[in-house]
GROMACS .gro file of C-alpha atoms in nm:
model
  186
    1UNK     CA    1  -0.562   8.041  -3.942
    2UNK     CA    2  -0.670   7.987  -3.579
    3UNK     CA    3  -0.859   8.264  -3.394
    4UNK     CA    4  -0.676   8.235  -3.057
    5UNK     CA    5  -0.882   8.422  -2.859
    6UNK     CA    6  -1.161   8.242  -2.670
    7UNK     CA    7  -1.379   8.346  -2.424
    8UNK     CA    8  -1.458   8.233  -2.092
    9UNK     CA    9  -1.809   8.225  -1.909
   10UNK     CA   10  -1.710   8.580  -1.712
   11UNK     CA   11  -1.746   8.715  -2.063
   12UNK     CA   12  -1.357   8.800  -2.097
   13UNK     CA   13  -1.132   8.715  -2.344
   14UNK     CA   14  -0.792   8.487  -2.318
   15UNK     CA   15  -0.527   8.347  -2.563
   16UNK     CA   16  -0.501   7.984  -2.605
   17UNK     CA   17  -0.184   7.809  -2.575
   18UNK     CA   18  -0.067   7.678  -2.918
   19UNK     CA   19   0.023   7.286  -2.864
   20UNK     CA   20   0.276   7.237  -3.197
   21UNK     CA   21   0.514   7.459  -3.383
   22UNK     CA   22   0.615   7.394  -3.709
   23UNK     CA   23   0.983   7.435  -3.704
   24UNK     CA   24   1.180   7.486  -4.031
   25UNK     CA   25   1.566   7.528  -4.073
   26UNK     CA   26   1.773   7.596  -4.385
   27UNK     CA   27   2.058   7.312  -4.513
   28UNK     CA   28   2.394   7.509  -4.628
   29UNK     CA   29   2.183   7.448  -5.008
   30UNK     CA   30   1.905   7.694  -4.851
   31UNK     CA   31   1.696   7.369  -4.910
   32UNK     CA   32   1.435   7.417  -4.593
   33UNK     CA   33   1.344   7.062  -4.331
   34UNK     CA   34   1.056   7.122  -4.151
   35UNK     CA   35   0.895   6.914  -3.860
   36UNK     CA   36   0.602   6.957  -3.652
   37UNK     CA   37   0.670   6.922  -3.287
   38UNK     CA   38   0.597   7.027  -2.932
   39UNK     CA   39   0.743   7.361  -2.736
   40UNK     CA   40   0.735   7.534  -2.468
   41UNK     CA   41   0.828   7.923  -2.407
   42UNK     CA   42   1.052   8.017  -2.083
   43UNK     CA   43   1.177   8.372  -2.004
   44UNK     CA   44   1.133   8.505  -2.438
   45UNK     CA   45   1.283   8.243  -2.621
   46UNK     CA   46   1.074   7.917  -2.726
   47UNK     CA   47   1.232   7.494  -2.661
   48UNK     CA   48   1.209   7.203  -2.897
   49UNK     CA   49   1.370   6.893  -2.829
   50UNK     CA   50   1.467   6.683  -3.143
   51UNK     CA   51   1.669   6.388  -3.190
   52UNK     CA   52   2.035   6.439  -3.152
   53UNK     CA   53   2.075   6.239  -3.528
   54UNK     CA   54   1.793   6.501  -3.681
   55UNK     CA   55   1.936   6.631  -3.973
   56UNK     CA   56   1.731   6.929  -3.870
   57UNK     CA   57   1.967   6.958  -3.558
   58UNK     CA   58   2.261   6.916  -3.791
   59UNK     CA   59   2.135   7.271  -3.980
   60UNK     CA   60   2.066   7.496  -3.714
   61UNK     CA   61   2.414   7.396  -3.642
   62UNK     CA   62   2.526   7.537  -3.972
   63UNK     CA   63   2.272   7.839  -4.031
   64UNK     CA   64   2.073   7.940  -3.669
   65UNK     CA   65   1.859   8.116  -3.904
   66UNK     CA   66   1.496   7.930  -3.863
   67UNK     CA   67   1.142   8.003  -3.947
   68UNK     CA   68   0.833   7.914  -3.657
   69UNK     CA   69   0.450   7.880  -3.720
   70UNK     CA   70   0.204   7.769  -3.489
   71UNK     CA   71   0.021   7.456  -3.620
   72UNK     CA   72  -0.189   7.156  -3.538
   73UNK     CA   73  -0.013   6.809  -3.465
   74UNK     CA   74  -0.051   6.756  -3.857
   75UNK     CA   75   0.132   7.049  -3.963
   76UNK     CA   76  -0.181   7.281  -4.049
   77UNK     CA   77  -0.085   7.677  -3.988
   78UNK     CA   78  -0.294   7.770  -3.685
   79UNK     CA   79  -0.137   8.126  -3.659
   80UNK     CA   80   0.148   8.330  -3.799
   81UNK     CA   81   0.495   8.242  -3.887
   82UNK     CA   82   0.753   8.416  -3.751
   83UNK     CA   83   1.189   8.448  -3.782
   84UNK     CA   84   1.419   8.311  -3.515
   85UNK     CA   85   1.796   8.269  -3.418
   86UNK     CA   86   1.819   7.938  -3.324
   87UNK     CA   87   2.071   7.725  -3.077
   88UNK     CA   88   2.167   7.431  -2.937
   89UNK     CA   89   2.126   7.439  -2.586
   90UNK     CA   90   2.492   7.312  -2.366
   91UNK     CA   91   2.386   7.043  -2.140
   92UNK     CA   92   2.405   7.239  -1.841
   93UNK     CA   93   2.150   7.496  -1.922
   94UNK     CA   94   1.856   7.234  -1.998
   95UNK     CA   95   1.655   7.215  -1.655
   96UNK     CA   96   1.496   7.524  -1.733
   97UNK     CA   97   1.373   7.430  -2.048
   98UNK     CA   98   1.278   7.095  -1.960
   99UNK     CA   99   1.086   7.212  -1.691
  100UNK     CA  100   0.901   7.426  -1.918
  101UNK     CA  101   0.799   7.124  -2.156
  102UNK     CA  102   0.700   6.909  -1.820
  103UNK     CA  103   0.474   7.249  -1.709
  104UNK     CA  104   0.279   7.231  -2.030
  105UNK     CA  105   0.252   6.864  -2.132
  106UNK     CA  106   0.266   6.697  -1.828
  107UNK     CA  107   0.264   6.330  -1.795
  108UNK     CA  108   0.193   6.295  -2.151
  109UNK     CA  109   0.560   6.432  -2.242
  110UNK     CA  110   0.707   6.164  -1.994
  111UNK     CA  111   0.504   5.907  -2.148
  112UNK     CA  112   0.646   5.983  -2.497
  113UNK     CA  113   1.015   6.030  -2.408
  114UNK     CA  114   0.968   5.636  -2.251
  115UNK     CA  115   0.791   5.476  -2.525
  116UNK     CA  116   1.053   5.661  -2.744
  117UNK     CA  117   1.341   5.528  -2.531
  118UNK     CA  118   1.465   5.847  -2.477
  119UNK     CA  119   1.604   5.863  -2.088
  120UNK     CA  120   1.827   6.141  -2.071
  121UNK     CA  121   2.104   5.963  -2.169
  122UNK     CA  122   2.186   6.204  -2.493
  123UNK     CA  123   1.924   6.099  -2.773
  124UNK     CA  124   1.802   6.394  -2.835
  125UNK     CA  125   1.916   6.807  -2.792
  126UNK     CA  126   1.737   7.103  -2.675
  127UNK     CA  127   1.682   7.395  -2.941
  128UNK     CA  128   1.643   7.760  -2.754
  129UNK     CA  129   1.484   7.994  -3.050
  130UNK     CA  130   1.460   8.354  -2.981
  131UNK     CA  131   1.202   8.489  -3.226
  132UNK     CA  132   1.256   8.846  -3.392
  133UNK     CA  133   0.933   9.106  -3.256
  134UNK     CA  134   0.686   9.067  -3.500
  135UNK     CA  135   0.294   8.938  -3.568
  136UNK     CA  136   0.270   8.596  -3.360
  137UNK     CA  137   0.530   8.642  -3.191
  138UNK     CA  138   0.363   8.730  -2.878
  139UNK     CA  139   0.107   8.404  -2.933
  140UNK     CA  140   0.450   8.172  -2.916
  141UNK     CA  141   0.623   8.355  -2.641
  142UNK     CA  142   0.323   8.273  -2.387
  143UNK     CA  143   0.458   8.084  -2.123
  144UNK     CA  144   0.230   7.803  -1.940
  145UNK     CA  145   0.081   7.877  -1.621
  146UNK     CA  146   0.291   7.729  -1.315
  147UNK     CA  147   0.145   7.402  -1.169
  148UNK     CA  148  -0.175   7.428  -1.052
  149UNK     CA  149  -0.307   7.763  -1.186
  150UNK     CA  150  -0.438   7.539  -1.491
  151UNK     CA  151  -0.837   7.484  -1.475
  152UNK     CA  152  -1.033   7.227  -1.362
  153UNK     CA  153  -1.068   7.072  -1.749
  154UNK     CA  154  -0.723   7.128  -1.801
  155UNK     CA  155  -0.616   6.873  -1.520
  156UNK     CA  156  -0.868   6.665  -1.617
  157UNK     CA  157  -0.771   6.627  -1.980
  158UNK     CA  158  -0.450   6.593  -1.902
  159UNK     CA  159  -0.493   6.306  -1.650
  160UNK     CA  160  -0.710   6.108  -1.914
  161UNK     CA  161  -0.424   6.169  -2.132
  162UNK     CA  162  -0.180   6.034  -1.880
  163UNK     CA  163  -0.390   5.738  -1.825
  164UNK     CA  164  -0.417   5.650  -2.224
  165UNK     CA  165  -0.071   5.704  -2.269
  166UNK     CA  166   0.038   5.451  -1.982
  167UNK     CA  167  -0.192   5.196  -2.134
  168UNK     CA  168  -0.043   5.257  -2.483
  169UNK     CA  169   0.298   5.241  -2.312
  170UNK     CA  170   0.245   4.956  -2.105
  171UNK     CA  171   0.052   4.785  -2.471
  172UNK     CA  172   0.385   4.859  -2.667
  173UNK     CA  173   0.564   4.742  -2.371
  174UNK     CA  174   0.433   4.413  -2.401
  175UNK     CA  175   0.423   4.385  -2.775
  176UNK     CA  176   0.792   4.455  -2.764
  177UNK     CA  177   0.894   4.212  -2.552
  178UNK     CA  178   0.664   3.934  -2.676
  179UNK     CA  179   0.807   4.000  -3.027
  180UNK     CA  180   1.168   3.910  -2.874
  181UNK     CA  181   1.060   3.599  -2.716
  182UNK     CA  182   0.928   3.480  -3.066
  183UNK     CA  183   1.223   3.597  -3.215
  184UNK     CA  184   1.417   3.421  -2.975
  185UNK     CA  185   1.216   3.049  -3.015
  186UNK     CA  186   1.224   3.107  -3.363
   0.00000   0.00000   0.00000
């Protein structure tokens, strides 16, 4: 498990914001899918997006009942798992929660959702999870500072990342489109 408190050259402690969630849902056989993805928390109840064909999307639709666990990208536990009602979010309640992811991953998160095609135009849902009180839950409710109260390193990091993500973008771009002129004189 991941110690998430840090501390800071004033000598004072602070909680670091978990990147990935493990999200796991139940099938009407109780057999559990699980992915690891990114969230956000806005006003006590944590957002996913997933693709609107997920069959994880399809369960929560059958049984809201879902299980959360902060992890690393790979799926490692990186703090305590905790119960949540889950739903699909109606179209007209999403700017919120998009907002939220935008807040914490930035550029990054618009990267992805271009190299992934995904352009609004209904590939993939929002998932609002309110998680029962309990250990962690308090770790996965912490919202993301508004713009601009991140530090210094933060805006840093996340500018390199914005930077290496256009360049992968722009790389797949390419390859994409240089694969269908092949195709095409083939």
């Amino acid at each position: 498990m991941m110690n998430v408190s840090t501390s800071t050259s004033q000598g004072t402690a602070h909680h670091a914001l978990h990147r990935y969630l493990t999200l796991t849902a139940f099938t009407s056989a109780e057999e559990p899918l699980t992915v690891t993805t990114w969230f956000a928390a806005q006003s006590g109840e944590v957002y996913v997006s997933l693709p609107a064909t997920s069959a994880l999307v399809g369960a929560i639709r059958q049984n809201a009942e879902v299980a959360l666990l902060p992890s690393s990208r790979s799926g490692e536990a990186r703090g305590h798992a905790v119960v949540g009602q889950a739903r699909i979010v109606p179209q007209f309640e999403t700017s919120e929660a998009r907002a939220a992811l935008d807040r914490k991953y930035g550029v990054v998160a618009g990267v992805s959702h271009l190299i992934a095609n995904d352009q609004g135009l209904g590939n993939d849902v929002l998932i609002a999870i309110r998680p029962e009180a309990g250990l962690g839950t308090d770790d996965l409710l912490r919202e993301t500072p508004p713009t601009g109260e991140a530090d210094t390193a933060s805006r840093v990091r996340i500018g390199a990342l914005a930077v290496v993500g256009a360049l992968l973008g722009a790389g797949v771009a390419i390859a994409l489109i240089t694969r269908r002129r092949q195709g095409r004189a083939a």
